[in-house]
Short mmCIF file of C-alpha atoms in Angstrom, two decimals:
data_model
loop_
_atom_site.label_atom_id
_atom_site.label_comp_id
_atom_site.label_asym_id
_atom_site.label_seq_id
_atom_site.Cartn_x
_atom_site.Cartn_y
_atom_site.Cartn_z
CA MET A 398 -26.98 33.10 10.21
CA ILE A 399 -29.04 34.02 7.18
CA ALA A 400 -31.15 31.42 5.42
CA ALA A 401 -28.80 30.99 2.45
CA ASP A 402 -25.96 29.98 4.80
CA LEU A 403 -28.13 27.06 5.91
CA GLY A 404 -28.12 25.86 2.31
CA VAL A 405 -24.32 25.93 2.27
CA LEU A 406 -24.15 23.92 5.47
CA LEU A 407 -26.43 21.32 3.89
CA ALA A 408 -24.20 21.17 0.82
CA VAL A 409 -20.85 20.75 2.59
CA PRO A 410 -21.11 17.10 3.82
CA ALA A 411 -22.05 15.61 0.42
CA TRP A 412 -19.47 17.70 -1.40
CA ALA A 413 -16.80 16.77 1.19
CA LEU A 414 -17.49 13.04 0.72
CA PHE A 415 -17.18 13.42 -3.06
CA TRP A 416 -14.03 15.53 -2.77
CA VAL A 417 -12.32 13.09 -0.38
CA ALA A 418 -13.11 10.15 -2.69
CA ARG A 419 -11.59 12.01 -5.66
CA ALA A 420 -8.62 13.20 -3.59
CA VAL A 421 -7.80 9.63 -2.55
CA ARG A 422 -8.01 8.49 -6.18
CA ASN A 423 -5.78 11.37 -7.30
CA LEU A 424 -3.31 10.58 -4.53
CA HIS A 425 -3.27 6.95 -5.66
CA ILE A 426 -2.29 7.94 -9.20
CA PHE A 427 0.19 10.51 -7.86
CA GLN A 428 1.88 7.73 -5.91
CA LEU A 429 1.93 5.45 -8.97
CA GLU A 430 3.61 8.30 -10.86
CA GLU A 431 6.19 8.43 -8.04
CA TYR A 432 5.05 11.90 -6.91
CA GLN A 433 6.11 13.50 -10.18
CA SER A 434 3.70 16.42 -10.68
CA ARG A 435 4.26 16.76 -14.42
CA ARG A 436 3.37 13.14 -15.17
CA PHE A 437 0.44 13.21 -12.73
CA LEU A 438 -1.02 16.37 -14.28
CA ARG A 439 -0.77 14.85 -17.74
CA TRP A 440 -2.90 11.94 -16.50
CA TRP A 441 -5.25 14.32 -14.68
CA ARG A 442 -5.86 16.48 -17.76
CA ALA A 443 -6.98 13.42 -19.71
CA GLU A 444 -9.00 12.07 -16.81
CA ALA A 445 -10.68 15.28 -15.58
CA ALA A 446 -12.97 15.88 -18.54
CA ARG A 447 -14.13 12.25 -18.46
CA SER A 448 -14.63 11.95 -14.70
CA ILE A 449 -16.41 15.27 -13.99
CA GLY A 450 -18.70 15.06 -17.00
CA ALA A 451 -20.94 17.61 -18.74
CA PRO A 452 -24.05 16.96 -16.52
CA THR A 453 -22.05 17.79 -13.37
CA TRP A 454 -20.62 20.93 -14.98
CA LEU A 455 -24.08 22.13 -16.01
CA GLY A 456 -25.56 21.24 -12.62
CA MET A 457 -22.89 23.21 -10.77
CA LEU A 458 -23.32 26.28 -12.97
CA ALA A 459 -27.12 26.21 -12.62
CA LEU A 460 -26.94 25.91 -8.83
CA LEU A 461 -24.37 28.72 -8.62
CA ALA A 462 -26.74 30.96 -10.56
CA LEU A 463 -29.55 29.98 -8.21
CA ALA A 464 -27.42 30.74 -5.14
CA ALA A 465 -26.60 34.21 -6.51
CA LEU A 466 -30.25 35.28 -6.87
CA PRO A 467 -30.59 36.64 -3.25
CA ALA A 468 -27.91 39.20 -4.14
CA PHE A 469 -30.41 40.68 -6.60
CA GLY A 470 -33.13 41.10 -3.96
CA LEU A 471 -34.89 37.78 -4.51
CA PRO A 472 -35.87 35.57 -1.54
CA GLU A 473 -33.09 33.74 0.28
CA LEU A 474 -35.02 30.53 -0.25
CA PHE A 475 -33.22 30.39 -3.61
CA GLY A 476 -29.97 30.06 -1.65
CA ILE A 477 -31.39 27.18 0.38
CA PHE A 478 -32.62 25.47 -2.81
CA ALA A 479 -29.13 25.83 -4.33
CA GLY A 480 -27.50 24.26 -1.25
CA VAL A 481 -29.93 21.35 -1.25
CA GLY A 482 -29.41 20.85 -4.99
CA TRP A 483 -25.64 20.93 -4.45
CA ALA A 484 -25.94 18.26 -1.73
CA VAL A 485 -28.05 16.05 -4.03
CA LEU A 486 -25.71 16.51 -7.00
CA PHE A 487 -22.54 15.54 -5.15
CA GLY A 488 -24.27 12.94 -2.99
CA VAL A 489 -25.35 11.13 -6.15
CA ARG A 490 -21.87 11.48 -7.66
CA PHE A 491 -20.32 10.05 -4.50
CA PHE A 492 -22.52 6.95 -4.44
CA ARG A 493 -22.16 6.44 -8.22
CA ARG A 494 -18.35 6.73 -8.25
CA SER A 495 -16.34 3.92 -9.78
CA ARG A 496 -15.53 1.10 -7.36
CA VAL A 497 -13.28 -0.94 -9.64
CA PRO A 498 -10.60 -2.48 -7.36
CA ALA A 499 -7.13 -1.08 -7.90
CA LYS A 500 -4.49 -3.45 -9.24
CA LYS A 501 -1.90 -1.83 -7.00
CA PRO A 502 -3.80 -0.05 -4.22
CA LEU A 503 -2.72 3.20 -2.62
CA VAL A 504 -0.22 2.61 0.17
CA TRP A 505 -0.70 5.03 3.03
CA THR A 506 2.96 5.74 3.55
CA ALA A 507 4.07 8.60 5.78
CA ARG A 508 4.60 10.72 2.66
CA ALA A 509 1.12 9.94 1.33
CA LYS A 510 -0.41 10.90 4.67
CA ARG A 511 1.56 14.15 4.79
CA LEU A 512 0.52 15.07 1.25
CA PHE A 513 -3.13 14.24 1.82
CA GLY A 514 -3.19 16.26 5.04
CA LEU A 515 -1.55 19.27 3.42
CA THR A 516 -3.99 19.10 0.49
CA ALA A 517 -6.90 19.08 2.93
CA VAL A 518 -5.45 22.15 4.67
CA VAL A 519 -5.13 24.00 1.34
CA VAL A 520 -8.72 23.13 0.43
CA ALA A 521 -10.06 24.14 3.84
CA GLY A 522 -8.17 27.44 3.58
CA VAL A 523 -9.65 28.26 0.16
CA ALA A 524 -13.16 27.32 1.31
CA ALA A 525 -12.83 29.42 4.49
CA ALA A 526 -11.52 32.37 2.49
CA GLY A 527 -14.54 32.11 0.19
CA LEU A 528 -16.91 32.19 3.15
CA THR A 529 -15.33 35.09 5.00
CA ALA A 530 -14.38 37.33 2.11
CA SER A 531 -17.87 37.98 0.80
CA ALA A 532 -20.93 39.86 2.02
CA ALA A 533 -24.02 37.98 3.17
CA PRO A 534 -26.20 38.14 0.00
CA LEU A 535 -23.47 36.60 -2.13
CA ARG A 536 -21.88 34.38 0.52
CA ALA A 537 -23.73 31.21 -0.48
CA ALA A 538 -22.87 31.63 -4.16
CA VAL A 539 -19.20 32.31 -3.36
CA ALA A 540 -18.99 29.31 -1.00
CA LEU A 541 -20.55 26.97 -3.56
CA GLY A 542 -18.31 28.48 -6.22
CA ALA A 543 -15.23 27.78 -4.09
CA MET A 544 -16.33 24.17 -3.68
CA GLY A 545 -16.91 23.86 -7.41
CA LEU A 546 -13.52 25.35 -8.19
CA LEU A 547 -11.82 22.95 -5.80
CA THR A 548 -13.66 20.08 -7.49
CA VAL A 549 -12.68 20.87 -11.05
CA LEU A 550 -9.11 21.82 -10.07
CA ASP A 551 -8.46 19.03 -7.57
CA GLY A 552 -5.47 17.77 -9.57
CA PRO A 553 -3.58 21.10 -9.61
CA VAL A 554 -4.46 21.57 -5.92
CA LEU A 555 -2.75 18.25 -5.14
CA ALA A 556 0.25 19.24 -7.26
CA LEU A 557 0.39 22.59 -5.40
CA ALA A 558 0.37 20.78 -2.05
CA ASN A 559 3.18 18.56 -3.32
CA LEU A 560 5.18 21.67 -4.23
CA LEU A 561 4.59 23.20 -0.79
CA ALA A 562 5.68 19.94 0.83
CA GLN A 563 9.03 19.81 -0.99
CA PRO A 564 11.17 21.36 1.80
CA VAL A 565 9.84 18.81 4.28
CA GLU A 566 10.18 15.91 1.83
CA ALA A 567 13.74 16.94 0.98
CA ALA A 568 14.62 16.98 4.68
CA VAL A 569 13.05 13.54 5.17
CA ARG A 570 15.00 12.16 2.18
CA ARG A 571 18.26 13.60 3.50
CA PHE A 572 17.64 11.94 6.88
CA TYR A 573 16.91 8.52 5.33
CA LEU A 574 19.99 8.81 3.09
CA TRP A 575 22.21 9.75 6.04
CA GLN A 576 20.82 6.83 8.02
CA ALA A 577 21.40 4.38 5.14
CA ARG A 578 24.96 5.59 4.45
CA ARG A 579 25.85 5.30 8.12
CA LYS A 580 24.52 1.74 8.28
CA LEU A 581 26.29 0.72 5.07
CA ARG A 582 29.59 2.04 6.43
CA ALA A 583 29.06 0.17 9.69
CA VAL A 584 28.20 -3.19 8.06
CA GLY A 585 30.49 -2.85 5.03
CA PRO A 586 29.04 -5.47 2.66
CA TYR A 587 30.48 -6.05 -0.80
CA VAL A 588 27.98 -4.27 -3.07
CA ILE A 589 27.03 -5.50 -6.53
CA GLY A 590 24.94 -3.09 -8.61
CA VAL A 591 22.68 -4.47 -11.36
CA THR A 592 21.14 -2.30 -14.04
CA GLY A 593 19.84 -2.56 -17.59
CA SER A 594 16.73 -1.84 -19.60
CA TYR A 595 15.48 -5.36 -18.89
CA GLY A 596 16.54 -8.51 -17.10
CA LYS A 597 17.84 -6.71 -14.03
CA THR A 598 15.32 -8.08 -11.51
CA SER A 599 15.83 -11.71 -12.60
CA THR A 600 19.60 -11.20 -12.68
CA LYS A 601 19.54 -9.66 -9.21
CA GLU A 602 17.58 -12.62 -7.88
CA ILE A 603 19.96 -15.14 -9.48
CA ILE A 604 23.10 -13.37 -8.23
CA ALA A 605 21.70 -13.20 -4.69
CA ALA A 606 20.74 -16.89 -4.77
CA LEU A 607 24.19 -17.98 -5.93
CA LEU A 608 26.14 -15.71 -3.56
CA SER A 609 24.03 -16.99 -0.68
CA ALA A 610 25.80 -20.33 -1.20
CA LYS A 611 28.93 -18.65 0.16
CA ALA A 612 27.76 -15.98 2.61
CA GLU A 613 24.72 -14.10 3.87
CA THR A 614 23.39 -11.93 1.06
CA LEU A 615 20.84 -9.13 1.08
CA LYS A 616 18.76 -8.09 -1.93
CA PRO A 617 15.87 -5.63 -2.15
CA PRO A 618 12.44 -7.28 -2.35
CA GLY A 619 10.49 -7.15 -5.62
CA SER A 620 11.51 -4.22 -7.76
CA TYR A 621 12.80 -1.86 -5.06
CA ASN A 622 15.25 -0.13 -7.36
CA THR A 623 14.85 3.58 -6.65
CA LEU A 624 16.83 5.77 -4.25
CA MET A 625 14.20 5.56 -1.54
CA GLY A 626 13.61 1.85 -2.27
CA LEU A 627 17.28 1.05 -1.64
CA CYS A 628 17.28 3.34 1.42
CA LEU A 629 14.34 1.43 2.83
CA THR A 630 16.06 -1.91 2.13
CA ILE A 631 19.25 -0.83 3.85
CA ASN A 632 17.61 0.84 6.83
CA ARG A 633 15.13 -1.96 7.42
CA TRP A 634 16.93 -5.19 6.50
CA LEU A 635 20.70 -4.75 6.29
CA ALA A 636 22.28 -6.54 9.26
CA PRO A 637 25.87 -7.10 10.49
CA HIS A 638 25.90 -10.69 9.19
CA HIS A 639 25.32 -9.64 5.56
CA ARG A 640 28.54 -10.00 3.51
CA PHE A 641 27.00 -9.21 0.10
CA PHE A 642 24.38 -6.65 -0.97
CA VAL A 643 22.91 -6.99 -4.47
CA ALA A 644 21.34 -3.66 -5.44
CA GLU A 645 19.01 -3.47 -8.43
CA MET A 646 19.18 0.01 -9.97
CA GLY A 647 16.32 1.53 -11.99
CA ALA A 648 16.32 4.86 -13.80
CA TYR A 649 13.96 7.32 -15.47
CA GLY A 650 16.54 9.94 -16.44
CA ARG A 651 20.18 11.03 -16.50
CA GLY A 652 21.81 10.97 -13.09
CA ASP A 653 19.44 8.44 -11.51
CA ILE A 654 21.98 5.60 -11.52
CA LYS A 655 24.75 7.91 -10.33
CA ALA A 656 22.59 8.93 -7.35
CA LEU A 657 22.08 5.26 -6.47
CA CYS A 658 25.82 4.60 -6.77
CA ASP A 659 26.59 7.60 -4.55
CA LEU A 660 24.46 5.90 -1.92
CA VAL A 661 25.65 2.28 -2.10
CA ALA A 662 29.19 2.66 -3.57
CA PRO A 663 29.20 -0.59 -5.61
CA SER A 664 32.39 -2.62 -6.02
CA ALA A 665 30.97 -4.59 -8.95
CA GLY A 666 28.42 -3.70 -11.62
CA VAL A 667 26.34 -5.79 -14.01
CA LEU A 668 24.93 -4.26 -17.21
CA THR A 669 22.25 -6.59 -18.61
CA ALA A 670 20.91 -4.81 -21.71
CA ILE A 671 20.12 -1.46 -23.28
CA GLY A 672 16.80 -0.99 -25.05
CA PRO A 673 13.90 1.42 -25.52
CA GLU A 674 12.17 0.79 -22.17
CA HIS A 675 11.11 4.18 -20.67
CA LEU A 676 12.25 5.85 -23.90
CA GLU A 677 9.37 8.28 -23.46
CA ARG A 678 11.05 9.65 -20.33
CA PHE A 679 14.68 9.45 -21.51
CA GLY A 680 14.09 10.98 -24.93
CA THR A 681 16.83 9.05 -26.78
CA ILE A 682 18.38 5.60 -26.66
CA GLU A 683 21.77 7.31 -26.23
CA ALA A 684 20.53 8.91 -23.00
CA ILE A 685 19.50 5.45 -21.75
CA GLU A 686 22.93 4.07 -22.62
CA GLN A 687 24.78 6.91 -20.86
CA THR A 688 22.56 6.57 -17.80
CA LYS A 689 23.08 2.82 -17.47
CA TYR A 690 26.84 3.25 -17.87
CA GLU A 691 26.85 5.52 -14.80
CA LEU A 692 27.05 2.27 -12.80
CA ILE A 693 30.30 1.25 -14.47
CA GLU A 694 31.72 4.78 -14.16
CA ALA A 695 31.09 4.66 -10.41
CA LEU A 696 33.17 1.51 -9.83
CA PRO A 697 36.48 1.86 -7.96
CA PRO A 698 39.81 1.00 -9.70
CA ASP A 699 39.73 -2.51 -8.20
CA GLY A 700 36.08 -3.00 -9.19
CA ILE A 701 34.69 -5.51 -11.70
CA ALA A 702 32.31 -4.70 -14.56
CA PHE A 703 30.15 -7.51 -15.98
CA PHE A 704 28.73 -6.97 -19.46
CA ASN A 705 26.15 -8.92 -21.48
CA VAL A 706 28.05 -8.88 -24.77
CA ASP A 707 25.15 -10.40 -26.72
CA ASP A 708 23.65 -6.90 -26.61
CA GLU A 709 25.42 -4.79 -29.24
CA ARG A 710 25.28 -1.54 -27.28
CA VAL A 711 26.49 -3.22 -24.11
CA ARG A 712 29.26 -4.96 -26.07
CA ARG A 713 30.47 -1.61 -27.40
CA LEU A 714 30.58 -0.26 -23.84
CA ALA A 715 32.54 -3.33 -22.71
CA ASP A 716 35.06 -2.77 -25.51
CA ALA A 717 35.52 0.85 -24.44
CA THR A 718 35.87 0.22 -20.69
CA ARG A 719 39.44 0.60 -19.42
CA HIS A 720 39.26 1.89 -15.85
CA VAL A 721 38.11 -1.41 -14.24
CA ARG A 722 38.45 -5.11 -14.95
CA VAL A 723 35.87 -6.34 -17.46
CA VAL A 724 34.13 -9.72 -17.43
CA ARG A 725 32.08 -10.49 -20.55
CA TYR A 726 29.24 -12.98 -20.58
CA GLY A 727 26.99 -14.08 -23.42
CA LEU A 728 26.01 -16.78 -25.87
CA GLN A 729 27.27 -15.30 -29.14
CA PRO A 730 30.94 -16.08 -30.03
CA GLU A 731 31.39 -12.71 -31.76
CA GLY A 732 30.98 -11.04 -28.37
CA ARG A 733 34.13 -12.88 -27.14
CA PRO A 734 32.46 -13.83 -23.83
CA ASP A 735 34.59 -14.93 -20.87
CA VAL A 736 31.62 -16.87 -19.52
CA THR A 737 29.32 -18.65 -21.95
CA ALA A 738 27.22 -21.78 -22.46
CA ALA A 739 28.10 -24.66 -24.77
CA GLN A 740 24.63 -26.16 -24.66
CA ILE A 741 21.22 -24.81 -23.74
CA GLN A 742 18.18 -26.96 -23.21
CA THR A 743 14.81 -25.44 -22.43
CA SER A 744 11.65 -27.16 -21.29
CA PRO A 745 8.50 -26.35 -19.30
CA ARG A 746 10.46 -27.43 -16.22
CA GLY A 747 13.24 -24.87 -16.73
CA ILE A 748 16.58 -24.48 -18.46
CA GLU A 749 19.83 -26.43 -18.38
CA ILE A 750 23.17 -25.11 -19.62
CA GLU A 751 26.76 -26.28 -19.81
CA VAL A 752 28.80 -23.38 -18.47
CA VAL A 753 32.13 -22.63 -20.12
CA ARG A 754 34.55 -20.33 -18.29
CA GLY A 755 38.06 -20.72 -19.63
CA ASP A 756 39.05 -24.31 -18.96
CA GLU A 757 36.21 -24.74 -16.51
CA ARG A 758 33.01 -26.56 -17.52
CA PHE A 759 30.00 -27.58 -15.42
CA HIS A 760 26.27 -28.23 -15.89
CA VAL A 761 23.72 -25.99 -14.24
CA ARG A 762 19.95 -26.33 -14.24
CA CYS A 763 17.28 -24.09 -12.72
CA GLY A 764 13.54 -23.55 -12.76
CA LEU A 765 13.56 -20.42 -14.94
CA LEU A 766 11.68 -20.48 -18.24
CA GLY A 767 12.97 -19.33 -21.60
CA ARG A 768 16.26 -19.25 -23.47
CA HIS A 769 16.75 -15.56 -22.61
CA ASN A 770 17.08 -16.55 -18.94
CA ALA A 771 20.26 -18.45 -19.84
CA LEU A 772 21.87 -15.01 -20.19
CA ASN A 773 20.64 -13.91 -16.77
CA LEU A 774 21.91 -17.18 -15.32
CA LEU A 775 25.32 -16.65 -16.94
CA ALA A 776 25.48 -13.19 -15.38
CA GLY A 777 24.85 -14.69 -11.96
CA ILE A 778 27.43 -17.43 -12.50
CA ALA A 779 30.04 -14.92 -13.73
CA VAL A 780 29.58 -12.80 -10.59
CA ALA A 781 29.51 -15.80 -8.26
CA ARG A 782 32.71 -17.30 -9.67
CA GLU A 783 34.56 -13.97 -9.51
CA LEU A 784 33.54 -13.64 -5.86
CA GLY A 785 34.73 -17.12 -4.96
CA VAL A 786 31.66 -19.35 -5.10
CA ALA A 787 32.73 -22.89 -6.10
CA PRO A 788 31.10 -24.54 -9.15
CA GLU A 789 29.62 -27.30 -6.97
CA ALA A 790 27.96 -24.70 -4.75
CA ILE A 791 26.65 -22.84 -7.81
CA VAL A 792 25.09 -26.04 -9.18
CA ARG A 793 23.33 -26.74 -5.86
CA ALA A 794 22.11 -23.16 -5.42
CA ALA A 795 20.91 -22.82 -9.03
CA ALA A 796 18.75 -25.94 -8.71
CA GLY A 797 16.57 -24.04 -6.23
CA ILE A 798 16.07 -20.95 -8.39
CA THR A 799 12.56 -20.36 -9.69
CA ALA A 800 11.00 -17.43 -11.51
CA PRO A 801 10.55 -14.22 -9.52
CA GLU A 802 6.94 -13.20 -9.02
CA HIS A 803 5.23 -11.94 -12.21
CA ARG A 804 8.22 -12.75 -14.42
CA LEU A 805 7.40 -15.78 -16.55
CA GLN A 806 6.04 -17.40 -13.42
CA LEU A 807 4.35 -20.71 -14.15
CA ILE A 808 1.10 -21.05 -12.17
CA PRO A 809 -0.91 -24.26 -12.56
CA THR A 810 -4.58 -23.75 -11.66
CA PRO A 811 -6.53 -26.78 -10.37
CA GLY A 812 -9.13 -27.71 -12.97
CA GLY A 813 -8.25 -24.69 -15.11
CA PRO A 814 -5.69 -23.64 -17.71
CA THR A 815 -1.99 -23.24 -16.91
CA ILE A 816 -1.06 -19.60 -16.35
CA ILE A 817 2.22 -17.96 -17.31
CA ASP A 818 2.31 -14.76 -15.28
CA ASP A 819 4.58 -12.27 -17.02
CA ALA A 820 2.78 -9.20 -15.73
CA TYR A 821 5.99 -7.17 -15.26
CA ASN A 822 7.06 -7.67 -18.86
CA ALA A 823 6.97 -4.30 -20.65
CA ASN A 824 9.67 -4.24 -23.29
CA PRO A 825 10.01 -5.48 -26.89
CA VAL A 826 12.70 -8.08 -26.15
CA GLY A 827 10.79 -9.42 -23.17
CA VAL A 828 7.47 -9.87 -24.99
CA ARG A 829 9.16 -11.79 -27.80
CA ALA A 830 10.90 -14.02 -25.23
CA ALA A 831 7.56 -14.62 -23.51
CA LEU A 832 5.98 -15.64 -26.83
CA GLU A 833 8.86 -18.09 -27.38
CA VAL A 834 8.14 -19.65 -24.00
CA LEU A 835 4.43 -19.86 -24.85
CA ALA A 836 5.26 -21.55 -28.17
CA GLU A 837 7.36 -24.20 -26.37
CA MET A 838 4.68 -25.11 -23.86
CA PRO A 839 2.83 -28.39 -24.55
CA GLY A 840 -0.93 -28.49 -24.13
CA GLY A 841 -4.05 -27.12 -25.76
CA LYS A 842 -4.76 -23.64 -27.09
CA LYS A 843 -2.16 -20.91 -26.58
CA ILE A 844 -3.86 -17.76 -25.34
CA LEU A 845 -2.37 -14.29 -24.95
CA VAL A 846 -3.82 -11.61 -22.66
CA THR A 847 -2.08 -8.24 -22.87
CA PRO A 848 -2.59 -4.45 -22.82
CA GLY A 849 0.58 -3.98 -24.87
CA MET A 850 3.64 -1.91 -24.07
CA VAL A 851 3.84 1.74 -23.00
CA GLU A 852 6.47 4.44 -22.44
CA LEU A 853 8.39 3.47 -25.58
CA GLY A 854 8.21 6.99 -26.99
CA PRO A 855 8.36 7.32 -30.79
CA VAL A 856 8.81 3.55 -31.33
CA GLU A 857 5.82 2.53 -29.21
CA GLU A 858 3.31 2.12 -32.05
CA GLU A 859 5.74 0.23 -34.27
CA GLU A 860 6.91 -2.11 -31.47
CA ASN A 861 3.32 -2.91 -30.51
CA ARG A 862 2.47 -3.63 -34.15
CA ARG A 863 5.43 -6.05 -34.30
CA PHE A 864 4.20 -7.59 -31.05
CA GLY A 865 0.88 -8.29 -32.79
CA GLU A 866 2.60 -9.85 -35.79
CA ALA A 867 4.70 -12.11 -33.53
CA ALA A 868 1.65 -13.10 -31.49
CA ALA A 869 -0.20 -14.12 -34.64
CA ALA A 870 2.46 -16.76 -35.32
CA VAL A 871 2.13 -18.33 -31.85
CA CYS A 872 -1.35 -17.78 -30.42
CA ASP A 873 -4.67 -19.49 -31.00
CA LEU A 874 -6.59 -16.78 -29.14
CA VAL A 875 -5.70 -13.19 -28.26
CA ILE A 876 -7.44 -10.98 -25.70
CA LEU A 877 -6.36 -7.34 -25.77
CA VAL A 878 -7.08 -5.06 -22.81
CA GLY A 879 -7.82 -1.44 -23.75
CA PRO A 880 -9.32 -0.70 -27.20
CA ARG A 881 -7.41 2.53 -27.84
CA ARG A 882 -4.01 1.52 -26.52
CA THR A 883 -3.95 -1.86 -28.26
CA ALA A 884 -4.90 -0.56 -31.71
CA PRO A 885 -1.34 -1.12 -33.08
CA ILE A 886 -1.35 -4.73 -31.81
CA GLN A 887 -4.71 -5.28 -33.48
CA ALA A 888 -3.22 -3.91 -36.71
CA GLY A 889 -0.22 -6.24 -36.42
CA LEU A 890 -2.42 -9.28 -35.82
CA ARG A 891 -4.66 -8.46 -38.79
CA ALA A 892 -1.67 -7.75 -41.04
CA ALA A 893 -0.35 -11.21 -40.19
CA GLY A 894 -3.69 -12.79 -41.10
CA PHE A 895 -4.82 -13.65 -37.58
CA PRO A 896 -8.48 -14.84 -37.71
CA GLU A 897 -10.83 -12.07 -36.62
CA GLU A 898 -13.05 -14.47 -34.68
CA ARG A 899 -10.12 -15.34 -32.38
CA LEU A 900 -9.34 -11.73 -31.50
CA PHE A 901 -11.14 -10.10 -28.57
CA VAL A 902 -10.75 -6.54 -27.30
CA VAL A 903 -12.01 -5.71 -23.80
CA ARG A 904 -11.83 -2.65 -21.56
CA SER A 905 -10.39 -4.15 -18.39
CA LEU A 906 -8.47 -7.11 -16.96
CA ALA A 907 -11.66 -8.15 -15.14
CA GLU A 908 -13.48 -8.43 -18.49
CA ALA A 909 -10.56 -10.43 -19.88
CA THR A 910 -10.74 -12.82 -16.93
CA ASP A 911 -14.49 -13.27 -17.44
CA LEU A 912 -13.87 -14.04 -21.11
CA LEU A 913 -11.20 -16.58 -20.23
CA ARG A 914 -13.68 -18.47 -18.07
CA LEU A 915 -15.80 -18.97 -21.19
CA ARG A 916 -13.03 -19.63 -23.72
CA ALA A 917 -10.17 -21.41 -21.93
CA ALA A 918 -10.11 -25.18 -21.38
CA PRO A 919 -8.11 -27.00 -18.65
CA ALA A 920 -5.37 -28.04 -21.11
CA ASP A 921 -4.83 -24.51 -22.44
CA ILE A 922 -1.87 -22.22 -21.69
CA VAL A 923 -2.60 -18.57 -20.92
CA LEU A 924 0.15 -15.96 -21.08
CA PHE A 925 -0.55 -12.73 -19.16
CA CYS A 926 1.97 -10.41 -20.74
CA ASN A 927 2.33 -7.03 -18.99
CA ASP A 928 -0.30 -5.57 -16.70
CA LEU A 929 -0.43 -1.79 -16.85
CA PRO A 930 -0.96 0.10 -13.60
CA ASP A 931 -4.21 1.90 -12.84
CA GLN A 932 -3.30 5.23 -14.44
CA TYR A 933 -3.49 3.52 -17.86
CA ASN A 934 -7.08 2.29 -17.42
CA GLU A 935 -9.32 3.21 -20.36
#
């Protein structure tokens, strides 16, 4: 071993610690982006320049130059100095890395472990090639160069590993799908699919609660609405005693809903709404509409399609549907609903409606907040009645329904303000509904904490500006999270004349929480509206 190689050996541990820390962070974001390389690399390009930083770039280049000096006949001590400098540079970067807790931490699933392991193999292969492919005088410089290259290109390296892993991942997916299909055939539950741009999780929860009054019903937990999420639900929790399976169906592009229907073969489908959520990924509102309708297209001839006819686009689809029986629900008479409500009363304790279904009338109350939830409740009642649940059973089951987690969930805090947790709210209709609920709440100051809405494509800026204008009419205090992303909301608030001294802009949810401790009184109501995942941190 020549002296310069000793410098490389000194450099490797500190660099490896730094690289592993960055690799775990990259993997975390990759998982949040659902292993989609294109979306991950877009985040990485924006993040890389900020996270590496000019001092690290300059330090790496200087140390590479130092490590190359022995190749020009200068003492190998320069190589040792370069290795030591490299160790110090990356050791400092490792201990000074950000330790802000993740809102949704990395889950070390089998896929995440496979991807991390394969990435490590790729990195080790490149580093080993750098060491063995060069002659002794330049070996230290090449080895440090390889480490530097792997540092500044860690995102593409992860994406490359993901590409290499595709054959294995495809085989794993095929196995899980085969397993789920086999189990579904064996159990044979009646499957109800629920999709829409918004309202689908609440509707799924309500349908499952009401059907449970008649027979054992399975629903995915939380927002498990992807192909692998439904596979996991079926493989892990579906049992012979389940008579109903309520499957929430999410989508990011054409064909996503069809793929879910190919798996679960729904006999009934509920279409809650069509709006600009995820417009950035779909491209057009027409693509969203066609994708959501894939659920109705997949129904068998004896299937039932439930449409929210208060939504104009959904109403048009209901009018055009001929291949299955259609049940319309809604509050607006012009939609000609089959299931509607004659009266709606809302309060901080929940909502109460008088259901009208032909000649049938009965009162239902539940613990959900907001007038918009009357529509979700009607969807559940329409499905339950069609599937044979008696009105008396519906009334009893509905009384036990409360808000799903993070969806207008009322959380009293001892000695502190009342919290309305609407962290999963990310669409224009939902944020306006949340502001209506905030306006109805009795108490002290009404405070809004939000980072705004994302993935709305070309309408994102305008919708956030309108969000600001609407908030100005309701709120006494507004805390915006993320200076750059919330600029349109700030503009909307100012355009509506919201007092500047009541508007605060912070960089993180932690800063917002600290500010609330200073500004919020026990009688106040705080609405947390949307909470963006970690890849949107500024």
